Short mmCIF file of C-alpha atoms in Angstrom, two decimals:
data_model
loop_
_atom_site.label_atom_id
_atom_site.label_comp_id
_atom_site.label_asym_id
_atom_site.label_seq_id
_atom_site.Cartn_x
_atom_site.Cartn_y
_atom_site.Cartn_z
CA UNK A 1 0.03 0.13 0.27
CA UNK A 2 3.33 2.17 -0.21
CA UNK A 3 1.54 4.21 -3.29
CA UNK A 4 -1.69 4.47 -2.47
CA UNK A 5 -4.64 6.60 -0.40
CA UNK A 6 -4.23 4.67 3.04
CA UNK A 7 -7.65 3.06 4.13
CA UNK A 8 -10.52 5.02 6.24
CA UNK A 9 -10.17 5.50 9.56
CA UNK A 10 -6.45 4.81 10.11
CA UNK A 11 -6.30 1.41 11.04
CA UNK A 12 -5.68 -0.67 7.96
CA UNK A 13 -8.38 -2.48 6.01
CA UNK A 14 -10.54 -3.87 8.71
CA UNK A 15 -11.85 -6.88 6.80
CA UNK A 16 -14.36 -9.32 9.00
CA UNK A 17 -14.74 -12.09 6.55
CA UNK A 18 -13.15 -15.48 7.81
CA UNK A 19 -11.34 -17.79 6.12
CA UNK A 20 -10.35 -21.80 6.14
CA UNK A 21 -10.48 -23.54 9.68
CA UNK A 22 -11.73 -20.21 11.06
CA UNK A 23 -14.85 -19.98 8.80
CA UNK A 24 -15.66 -23.58 8.62
CA UNK A 25 -16.04 -23.45 12.87
CA UNK A 26 -18.31 -20.75 12.58
CA UNK A 27 -20.19 -21.72 9.44
CA UNK A 28 -20.78 -24.63 11.99
CA UNK A 29 -21.48 -22.64 15.17
CA UNK A 30 -24.03 -20.69 13.05
CA UNK A 31 -26.30 -23.50 12.79
CA UNK A 32 -27.00 -23.40 17.05
CA UNK A 33 -27.54 -19.97 16.75
CA UNK A 34 -31.02 -18.03 15.92
CA UNK A 35 -31.03 -17.05 12.53
CA UNK A 36 -32.04 -13.31 11.47
CA UNK A 37 -33.26 -12.70 7.89
CA UNK A 38 -32.07 -9.96 6.54
CA UNK A 39 -32.42 -7.32 4.03
CA UNK A 40 -30.58 -7.05 0.50
CA UNK A 41 -28.91 -3.79 1.32
CA UNK A 42 -27.60 -5.58 5.17
CA UNK A 43 -26.14 -8.31 2.83
CA UNK A 44 -24.47 -5.95 0.76
CA UNK A 45 -23.18 -4.18 3.97
CA UNK A 46 -22.14 -7.40 5.32
CA UNK A 47 -19.86 -8.08 2.26
CA UNK A 48 -18.31 -4.82 2.34
CA UNK A 49 -17.94 -5.28 6.31
CA UNK A 50 -16.00 -8.73 5.14
CA UNK A 51 -13.39 -7.58 2.43
CA UNK A 52 -12.41 -4.37 3.79
CA UNK A 53 -14.33 -1.96 2.13
CA UNK A 54 -15.98 -0.58 5.16
CA UNK A 55 -13.66 0.16 7.07
CA UNK A 56 -13.17 0.99 9.81
CA UNK A 57 -16.60 -0.25 10.30
CA UNK A 58 -16.41 -3.61 11.78
CA UNK A 59 -20.03 -4.29 12.65
CA UNK A 60 -23.54 -3.16 12.16
CA UNK A 61 -23.44 0.65 14.41
CA UNK A 62 -25.00 0.36 17.68
CA UNK A 63 -27.21 3.25 18.91
CA UNK A 64 -24.64 6.08 19.82
CA UNK A 65 -22.80 5.44 16.49
CA UNK A 66 -25.88 5.48 13.97
CA UNK A 67 -27.38 8.94 15.84
CA UNK A 68 -23.63 10.16 15.17
CA UNK A 69 -23.69 9.22 11.68
CA UNK A 70 -27.26 11.11 11.29
CA UNK A 71 -26.43 14.05 12.95
CA UNK A 72 -22.82 14.63 12.69
CA UNK A 73 -21.33 12.28 9.58
CA UNK A 74 -19.03 11.31 12.04
CA UNK A 75 -18.66 7.92 14.29
CA UNK A 76 -19.42 8.10 18.19
CA UNK A 77 -15.70 8.51 18.55
CA UNK A 78 -15.24 11.30 15.75
CA UNK A 79 -14.07 9.17 12.59
CA UNK A 80 -16.21 10.65 9.57
CA UNK A 81 -19.01 8.73 8.47
CA UNK A 82 -21.87 9.46 6.07
CA UNK A 83 -25.06 7.50 6.24
CA UNK A 84 -26.03 4.91 8.71
CA UNK A 85 -25.71 1.58 8.54
CA UNK A 86 -28.30 -0.69 10.33
CA UNK A 87 -29.57 -3.53 11.11
CA UNK A 88 -33.53 -3.43 11.82
CA UNK A 89 -35.29 -6.76 13.40
CA UNK A 90 -38.58 -7.18 14.42
CA UNK A 91 -39.90 -6.72 17.82
CA UNK A 92 -40.80 -9.75 18.76
CA UNK A 93 -36.76 -10.19 17.19
CA UNK A 94 -35.56 -7.74 19.24
CA UNK A 95 -37.26 -8.64 23.05
CA UNK A 96 -36.26 -12.11 22.62
CA UNK A 97 -32.24 -11.07 22.16
CA UNK A 98 -29.73 -10.20 25.06
CA UNK A 99 -27.06 -8.27 24.84
CA UNK A 100 -23.84 -10.62 24.35
CA UNK A 101 -26.17 -13.23 22.28
CA UNK A 102 -24.71 -14.47 19.43
CA UNK A 103 -26.87 -15.28 16.31
CA UNK A 104 -26.82 -16.13 12.77
CA UNK A 105 -28.00 -13.17 9.78
CA UNK A 106 -29.21 -15.01 6.91
CA UNK A 107 -30.45 -14.21 3.24
CA UNK A 108 -32.52 -16.53 1.38
CA UNK A 109 -31.09 -19.74 2.82
CA UNK A 110 -27.44 -18.86 3.21
CA UNK A 111 -25.79 -18.00 6.21
CA UNK A 112 -24.19 -14.56 5.05
CA UNK A 113 -22.48 -13.71 9.32
CA UNK A 114 -22.88 -14.60 12.55
CA UNK A 115 -22.74 -11.25 15.41
CA UNK A 116 -22.28 -10.48 18.32
CA UNK A 117 -25.39 -8.42 19.96
CA UNK A 118 -24.34 -5.33 21.71
CA UNK A 119 -26.72 -3.34 21.29
CA UNK A 120 -30.88 -3.54 20.40
CA UNK A 121 -32.44 0.21 20.24
CA UNK A 122 -35.90 0.77 19.08
CA UNK A 123 -36.44 2.77 15.69
CA UNK A 124 -39.77 4.90 16.57
CA UNK A 125 -41.79 6.45 13.54
CA UNK A 126 -40.19 9.76 14.55
CA UNK A 127 -36.68 8.66 14.09
CA UNK A 128 -36.80 7.00 11.06
CA UNK A 129 -38.47 10.12 9.27
CA UNK A 130 -35.35 12.19 11.27
CA UNK A 131 -32.84 9.35 9.71
CA UNK A 132 -34.74 10.11 6.72
CA UNK A 133 -34.14 13.90 6.55
CA UNK A 134 -31.19 14.24 8.01
CA UNK A 135 -29.95 11.95 5.25
CA UNK A 136 -32.35 11.74 2.46
CA UNK A 137 -33.33 15.33 2.01
CA UNK A 138 -31.79 17.78 -0.64
CA UNK A 139 -31.89 21.24 -1.53
CA UNK A 140 -34.15 20.13 -5.40
CA UNK A 141 -38.06 21.05 -5.62
CA UNK A 142 -38.84 17.96 -4.08
CA UNK A 143 -37.71 18.33 -0.69
CA UNK A 144 -40.30 21.40 -0.98
CA UNK A 145 -42.78 19.16 -0.30
CA UNK A 146 -40.56 16.40 1.10
CA UNK A 147 -43.11 14.28 2.83
CA UNK A 148 -45.73 14.57 0.46
CA UNK A 149 -43.86 12.51 -2.11
CA UNK A 150 -40.56 11.00 -0.68
CA UNK A 151 -42.67 8.02 0.81
CA UNK A 152 -44.28 7.10 -3.02
CA UNK A 153 -41.33 8.30 -4.67
CA UNK A 154 -37.71 8.25 -2.88
CA UNK A 155 -36.59 4.47 -2.76
CA UNK A 156 -34.27 5.49 -0.21
CA UNK A 157 -36.80 7.16 2.07
CA UNK A 158 -39.01 4.20 1.43
CA UNK A 159 -36.43 1.77 2.32
CA UNK A 160 -36.25 3.29 5.94
CA UNK A 161 -39.90 4.28 7.05
CA UNK A 162 -40.19 0.26 5.85
CA UNK A 163 -37.33 -0.54 8.37
CA UNK A 164 -38.64 -2.76 11.50
CA UNK A 165 -39.70 -1.04 14.94
CA UNK A 166 -35.90 -1.86 16.20
CA UNK A 167 -32.28 -2.23 14.98
CA UNK A 168 -29.75 -4.21 16.71
CA UNK A 169 -26.05 -3.22 16.37
CA UNK A 170 -22.94 -5.68 17.07
CA UNK A 171 -19.57 -7.10 15.47
CA UNK A 172 -20.24 -9.50 12.65
CA UNK A 173 -17.94 -12.77 11.43
CA UNK A 174 -18.80 -12.13 7.81
CA UNK A 175 -19.16 -16.23 6.59
CA UNK A 176 -19.65 -15.45 2.20
CA UNK A 177 -19.68 -13.05 -0.38
CA UNK A 178 -22.40 -13.98 -1.94
CA UNK A 179 -22.42 -15.19 -5.56
CA UNK A 180 -20.91 -12.18 -6.59
CA UNK A 181 -16.90 -13.61 -7.58
CA UNK A 182 -18.70 -16.40 -9.51
CA UNK A 183 -21.68 -13.76 -10.91
CA UNK A 184 -18.90 -11.08 -12.03
CA UNK A 185 -15.60 -12.59 -12.30
CA UNK A 186 -12.56 -10.24 -13.06
CA UNK A 187 -14.88 -7.41 -12.28
CA UNK A 188 -15.76 -8.41 -8.76
CA UNK A 189 -13.22 -6.97 -6.84
CA UNK A 190 -11.72 -7.00 -3.14
CA UNK A 191 -10.28 -3.66 -1.50
CA UNK A 192 -6.92 -5.83 -1.18
CA UNK A 193 -7.67 -7.59 -5.12
CA UNK A 194 -7.74 -3.62 -6.15
CA UNK A 195 -5.14 -2.05 -4.64
CA UNK A 196 -2.83 -4.77 -5.34
CA UNK A 197 -3.52 -4.41 -9.20
CA UNK A 198 -2.95 -0.92 -8.87
CA UNK A 199 0.01 -1.35 -7.40
CA UNK A 200 1.20 -3.30 -9.85
CA UNK A 201 0.39 -0.59 -12.39
CA UNK A 202 2.36 1.53 -9.99
CA UNK A 203 -0.23 3.51 -9.75
CA UNK A 204 -0.51 6.99 -7.29
CA UNK A 205 -3.22 8.98 -8.08
CA UNK A 206 -6.38 7.40 -9.06
CA UNK A 207 -10.02 8.84 -10.00
CA UNK A 208 -13.28 6.45 -9.56
CA UNK A 209 -15.90 6.79 -12.08
CA UNK A 210 -19.20 6.33 -9.70
CA UNK A 211 -21.55 3.98 -11.78
CA UNK A 212 -25.51 2.53 -11.65
CA UNK A 213 -26.19 3.21 -15.50
CA UNK A 214 -25.13 2.21 -18.77
CA UNK A 215 -22.28 4.17 -20.02
CA UNK A 216 -23.26 6.77 -21.85
CA UNK A 217 -20.73 10.10 -23.61
CA UNK A 218 -21.02 11.64 -20.97
CA UNK A 219 -18.97 8.95 -19.25
CA UNK A 220 -17.00 8.35 -21.21
CA UNK A 221 -15.94 11.73 -21.43
CA UNK A 222 -15.60 12.10 -17.40
CA UNK A 223 -13.57 8.74 -17.35
CA UNK A 224 -11.12 10.48 -20.23
CA UNK A 225 -10.85 13.96 -18.35
CA UNK A 226 -9.57 12.41 -15.14
CA UNK A 227 -6.79 9.97 -17.52
CA UNK A 228 -5.41 13.35 -18.30
CA UNK A 229 -5.06 14.42 -14.31
CA UNK A 230 -4.10 10.79 -12.87
CA UNK A 231 -2.11 7.74 -12.99
CA UNK A 232 -5.29 5.66 -13.98
CA UNK A 233 -9.18 5.75 -13.78
CA UNK A 234 -11.23 2.97 -12.28
CA UNK A 235 -14.65 2.55 -13.43
CA UNK A 236 -16.51 1.45 -10.49
CA UNK A 237 -19.68 -0.18 -10.80
CA UNK A 238 -22.86 -0.77 -8.49
CA UNK A 239 -23.10 -4.62 -8.78
CA UNK A 240 -25.79 -5.04 -5.74
CA UNK A 241 -29.60 -4.56 -6.24
CA UNK A 242 -31.63 -1.32 -8.18
CA UNK A 243 -34.20 0.50 -7.80
CA UNK A 244 -37.12 -1.30 -10.53
CA UNK A 245 -36.21 0.51 -13.99
CA UNK A 246 -32.74 0.61 -13.81
CA UNK A 247 -30.58 -1.23 -16.26
CA UNK A 248 -29.15 -4.54 -14.41
CA UNK A 249 -24.89 -5.35 -13.77
CA UNK A 250 -24.75 -8.42 -16.21
CA UNK A 251 -25.91 -5.74 -19.24
CA UNK A 252 -24.16 -2.59 -17.76
CA UNK A 253 -20.63 -4.82 -17.33
CA UNK A 254 -20.81 -5.60 -20.98
CA UNK A 255 -20.99 -2.03 -21.92
CA UNK A 256 -18.01 -1.08 -19.91
CA UNK A 257 -16.44 -3.87 -21.69
CA UNK A 258 -17.18 -2.52 -24.86
CA UNK A 259 -16.36 0.68 -24.39
CA UNK A 260 -12.68 -0.04 -22.50
CA UNK A 261 -12.02 -2.78 -25.74
CA UNK A 262 -12.08 -0.08 -28.25
CA UNK A 263 -12.24 3.55 -27.20
CA UNK A 264 -9.60 3.68 -24.19
CA UNK A 265 -6.04 3.33 -23.57
CA UNK A 266 -6.93 0.28 -21.48
CA UNK A 267 -3.49 0.19 -19.45
CA UNK A 268 -5.09 3.37 -17.84
CA UNK A 269 -8.34 1.89 -17.24
CA UNK A 270 -9.22 -0.87 -14.72
CA UNK A 271 -13.04 -1.92 -14.33
CA UNK A 272 -14.50 -3.01 -11.05
CA UNK A 273 -17.31 -3.29 -9.24
CA UNK A 274 -18.88 -3.45 -5.44
CA UNK A 275 -21.37 -5.43 -3.86
CA UNK A 276 -23.89 -2.65 -2.16
CA UNK A 277 -27.45 -1.43 -3.15
CA UNK A 278 -28.09 2.18 -4.17
CA UNK A 279 -29.66 4.11 -1.29
CA UNK A 280 -30.07 7.40 -3.61
CA UNK A 281 -29.17 10.06 -1.42
CA UNK A 282 -27.57 11.95 -3.37
CA UNK A 283 -24.86 14.19 -1.59
CA UNK A 284 -24.68 11.43 1.77
CA UNK A 285 -24.45 9.00 -0.52
CA UNK A 286 -21.56 10.37 -3.23
CA UNK A 287 -19.32 10.79 0.58
CA UNK A 288 -19.73 7.50 1.27
CA UNK A 289 -18.67 6.37 -2.13
CA UNK A 290 -15.79 8.35 -1.76
CA UNK A 291 -14.86 6.95 1.91
CA UNK A 292 -15.32 3.33 0.94
CA UNK A 293 -13.60 3.91 -2.48
CA UNK A 294 -10.34 5.34 -0.34
CA UNK A 295 -10.70 1.72 1.62
CA UNK A 296 -10.22 0.58 -2.49
CA UNK A 297 -7.10 2.83 -2.35
CA UNK A 298 -8.25 6.14 -5.25
CA UNK A 299 -7.40 9.46 -3.90
CA UNK A 300 -10.65 11.05 -6.57
CA UNK A 301 -13.75 10.77 -6.77
CA UNK A 302 -15.27 12.34 -10.33
CA UNK A 303 -18.63 14.06 -8.68
CA UNK A 304 -20.52 15.49 -12.01
CA UNK A 305 -24.51 16.47 -11.78
CA UNK A 306 -27.05 14.93 -9.60
CA UNK A 307 -24.50 12.49 -8.17
CA UNK A 308 -26.43 9.15 -6.98
CA UNK A 309 -30.05 11.27 -6.74
CA UNK A 310 -33.06 10.43 -8.00
CA UNK A 311 -35.80 12.36 -8.65
CA UNK A 312 -35.14 16.18 -8.27
CA UNK A 313 -34.75 15.37 -4.37
CA UNK A 314 -31.65 17.42 -4.84
CA UNK A 315 -29.72 20.13 -6.39
CA UNK A 316 -27.84 19.50 -9.27
CA UNK A 317 -24.08 19.64 -7.83
CA UNK A 318 -25.00 19.24 -4.22
CA UNK A 319 -22.99 16.31 -4.24
CA UNK A 320 -19.96 18.49 -4.92
CA UNK A 321 -20.69 21.37 -2.43
CA UNK A 322 -20.92 18.91 0.46
CA UNK A 323 -17.29 17.73 0.60
CA UNK A 324 -16.47 21.83 1.35
CA UNK A 325 -19.04 20.96 4.56
CA UNK A 326 -17.91 17.76 6.19
CA UNK A 327 -15.99 17.62 9.52
CA UNK A 328 -12.38 17.52 10.10
CA UNK A 329 -11.46 15.75 12.95
CA UNK A 330 -7.33 16.79 14.53
CA UNK A 331 -6.72 13.12 14.10
CA UNK A 332 -6.18 12.63 10.07
CA UNK A 333 -6.63 8.94 10.04
CA UNK A 334 -10.19 9.87 11.33
CA UNK A 335 -10.76 11.66 7.91
CA UNK A 336 -11.95 11.32 4.62
CA UNK A 337 -8.85 11.66 1.88
CA UNK A 338 -10.25 10.92 -1.58
CA UNK A 339 -11.18 14.02 -2.71
CA UNK A 340 -13.64 15.16 -5.46
CA UNK A 341 -13.00 15.57 -8.63
CA UNK A 342 -15.77 18.67 -9.71
CA UNK A 343 -16.57 18.17 -12.81
CA UNK A 344 -19.41 20.75 -14.59
CA UNK A 345 -22.35 19.79 -16.37
CA UNK A 346 -21.45 18.00 -19.45
CA UNK A 347 -22.79 17.04 -23.13
CA UNK A 348 -21.85 17.30 -26.52
CA UNK A 349 -22.30 20.16 -28.39
CA UNK A 350 -23.26 20.38 -32.23
CA UNK A 351 -21.29 23.94 -32.71
CA UNK A 352 -17.93 22.70 -30.60
CA UNK A 353 -18.34 19.21 -32.70
CA UNK A 354 -17.23 17.13 -29.34
CA UNK A 355 -18.44 16.95 -25.72
CA UNK A 356 -17.70 20.29 -24.03
CA UNK A 357 -19.72 21.45 -20.57
CA UNK A 358 -20.92 24.59 -19.03
CA UNK A 359 -17.30 25.54 -18.34
CA UNK A 360 -15.87 25.45 -21.79
CA UNK A 361 -19.02 25.87 -24.22
CA UNK A 362 -20.10 28.84 -25.16
CA UNK A 363 -23.20 27.51 -27.17
CA UNK A 364 -27.16 27.38 -26.36
CA UNK A 365 -28.83 25.27 -25.00
CA UNK A 366 -30.41 24.21 -28.51
CA UNK A 367 -27.04 23.15 -30.25
CA UNK A 368 -26.49 21.04 -26.85
CA UNK A 369 -27.43 17.26 -26.62
CA UNK A 370 -27.98 16.30 -23.21
CA UNK A 371 -25.93 13.62 -21.94
CA UNK A 372 -28.02 10.92 -18.41
CA UNK A 373 -28.54 8.00 -18.05
CA UNK A 374 -32.29 7.97 -16.91
CA UNK A 375 -33.29 10.37 -20.73
CA UNK A 376 -31.02 7.01 -22.22
CA UNK A 377 -33.26 4.11 -19.91
CA UNK A 378 -36.23 6.51 -20.78
CA UNK A 379 -35.90 6.44 -24.18
CA UNK A 380 -34.87 2.83 -25.07
CA UNK A 381 -37.28 1.86 -22.81
CA UNK A 382 -40.08 3.48 -24.97
CA UNK A 383 -38.58 2.16 -28.20
CA UNK A 384 -38.03 6.07 -29.05
CA UNK A 385 -34.65 6.55 -30.84
CA UNK A 386 -31.69 7.98 -29.04
CA UNK A 387 -30.46 11.24 -30.32
CA UNK A 388 -27.13 11.35 -32.32
CA UNK A 389 -23.12 11.51 -30.53
CA UNK A 390 -25.94 10.19 -26.84
CA UNK A 391 -23.85 6.97 -26.90
CA UNK A 392 -21.41 4.62 -29.17
CA UNK A 393 -23.13 2.37 -31.43
CA UNK A 394 -22.21 -0.92 -29.79
CA UNK A 395 -23.43 0.11 -26.31
CA UNK A 396 -26.58 0.85 -27.77
CA UNK A 397 -26.53 -2.72 -29.94
CA UNK A 398 -26.44 -3.91 -26.30
CA UNK A 399 -29.03 -1.87 -24.49
CA UNK A 400 -31.78 -1.74 -27.21
CA UNK A 401 -31.20 -6.00 -26.84
CA UNK A 402 -31.62 -6.05 -23.42
CA UNK A 403 -35.06 -4.16 -23.97
CA UNK A 404 -36.47 -6.08 -26.73
CA UNK A 405 -36.20 -8.95 -23.94
CA UNK A 406 -37.85 -7.61 -21.17
CA UNK A 407 -41.69 -8.58 -20.73
CA UNK A 408 -42.52 -6.01 -18.38
CA UNK A 409 -41.18 -2.76 -18.64
CA UNK A 410 -41.04 -0.25 -15.93
CA UNK A 411 -42.16 3.75 -16.49
CA UNK A 412 -38.94 5.91 -16.43
CA UNK A 413 -39.63 9.15 -15.22
CA UNK A 414 -37.92 12.42 -16.42
CA UNK A 415 -36.97 14.83 -13.81
CA UNK A 416 -35.22 18.04 -14.59
CA UNK A 417 -31.55 17.26 -13.98
CA UNK A 418 -31.63 14.84 -16.65
CA UNK A 419 -34.04 16.41 -19.42
CA UNK A 420 -32.07 19.23 -19.35
CA UNK A 421 -34.57 21.69 -18.39
CA UNK A 422 -32.57 23.55 -15.60
CA UNK A 423 -29.68 24.03 -17.49
#
């Protein structure tokens, strides 16, 4: 790790994943423990704790950490952390548990981890709303009527409000990485694997491009800008669960493969995937992305328009601005060291005859092809024409094939950021 930014938290990579004889013994012990079914989100969080992606976390948050993260964006000990990582259980399960007890955490029949219960705390309706207001409420027009629409239209808020009545916190021993290594071979990488690959290349300054949509021309342009000023770029895709209507990871990975093969200098780019579910927390999620990317050895994160946003809940550059407002500790190990690479709204300009941004293009809105993943998904889902210069032909062919095979299609809602109406 000599060349790369150190892991977050000042403790190195904190990996909770067991291996070998230790794993076999814990799997046997788990058979005799009380089993708790967990959500898809919790499964992704557990895997990240297992592989060190959530360093320095070694378990689900106890109440003091949950409260401090929501309110101050730090753990109780002052270490920066932007979003809660919690595990919910119903009232009956909570009341059956005793502090110090060990339980098995199960997802669809697979024991993902064991956990030592160190805290059990109630999450009232008021507690959930408080979390939602501080973590998910932004400065976009939809936030002016937040509680009128968020419970129906914001997937992150819906997820929190649907949580069970209690949270349990405590340290974990992770027993499985799920099917990610088999499903995404060569793409799914642990922090240690990605660090080793970047060290072998001699990289020191590295930028990450966050992706949850298929890679269009704007994404390509952002990645190439970063290639100009960094040793390398990691195209880092979420391969966990998304909201209905988003394009699955297998399709997105195929699109990136084609782009890297035909339009990038391969020595300067790595494609990788990470196992989280999206929270759609906008600015706070941009900070989470930067936090775990520091654990992967990445010291710059590209942050463009409406990073990790949904609907019109967030200001278009709110995810950039929040990096200037985060708490800073005298202990550098507790601070976020992965910095934002702030890039303005990008598009294809017909008069410039190329990709440009609001900082470089003097022409009018009518001259610009506004690029967004939402706009692309909407056009493809409706069988509409995709404007010239929106995406590479090879990528569009893959996406059209995917959409032609769908038997059920989800309506894609167009927000102002995606449509270009706010430009």
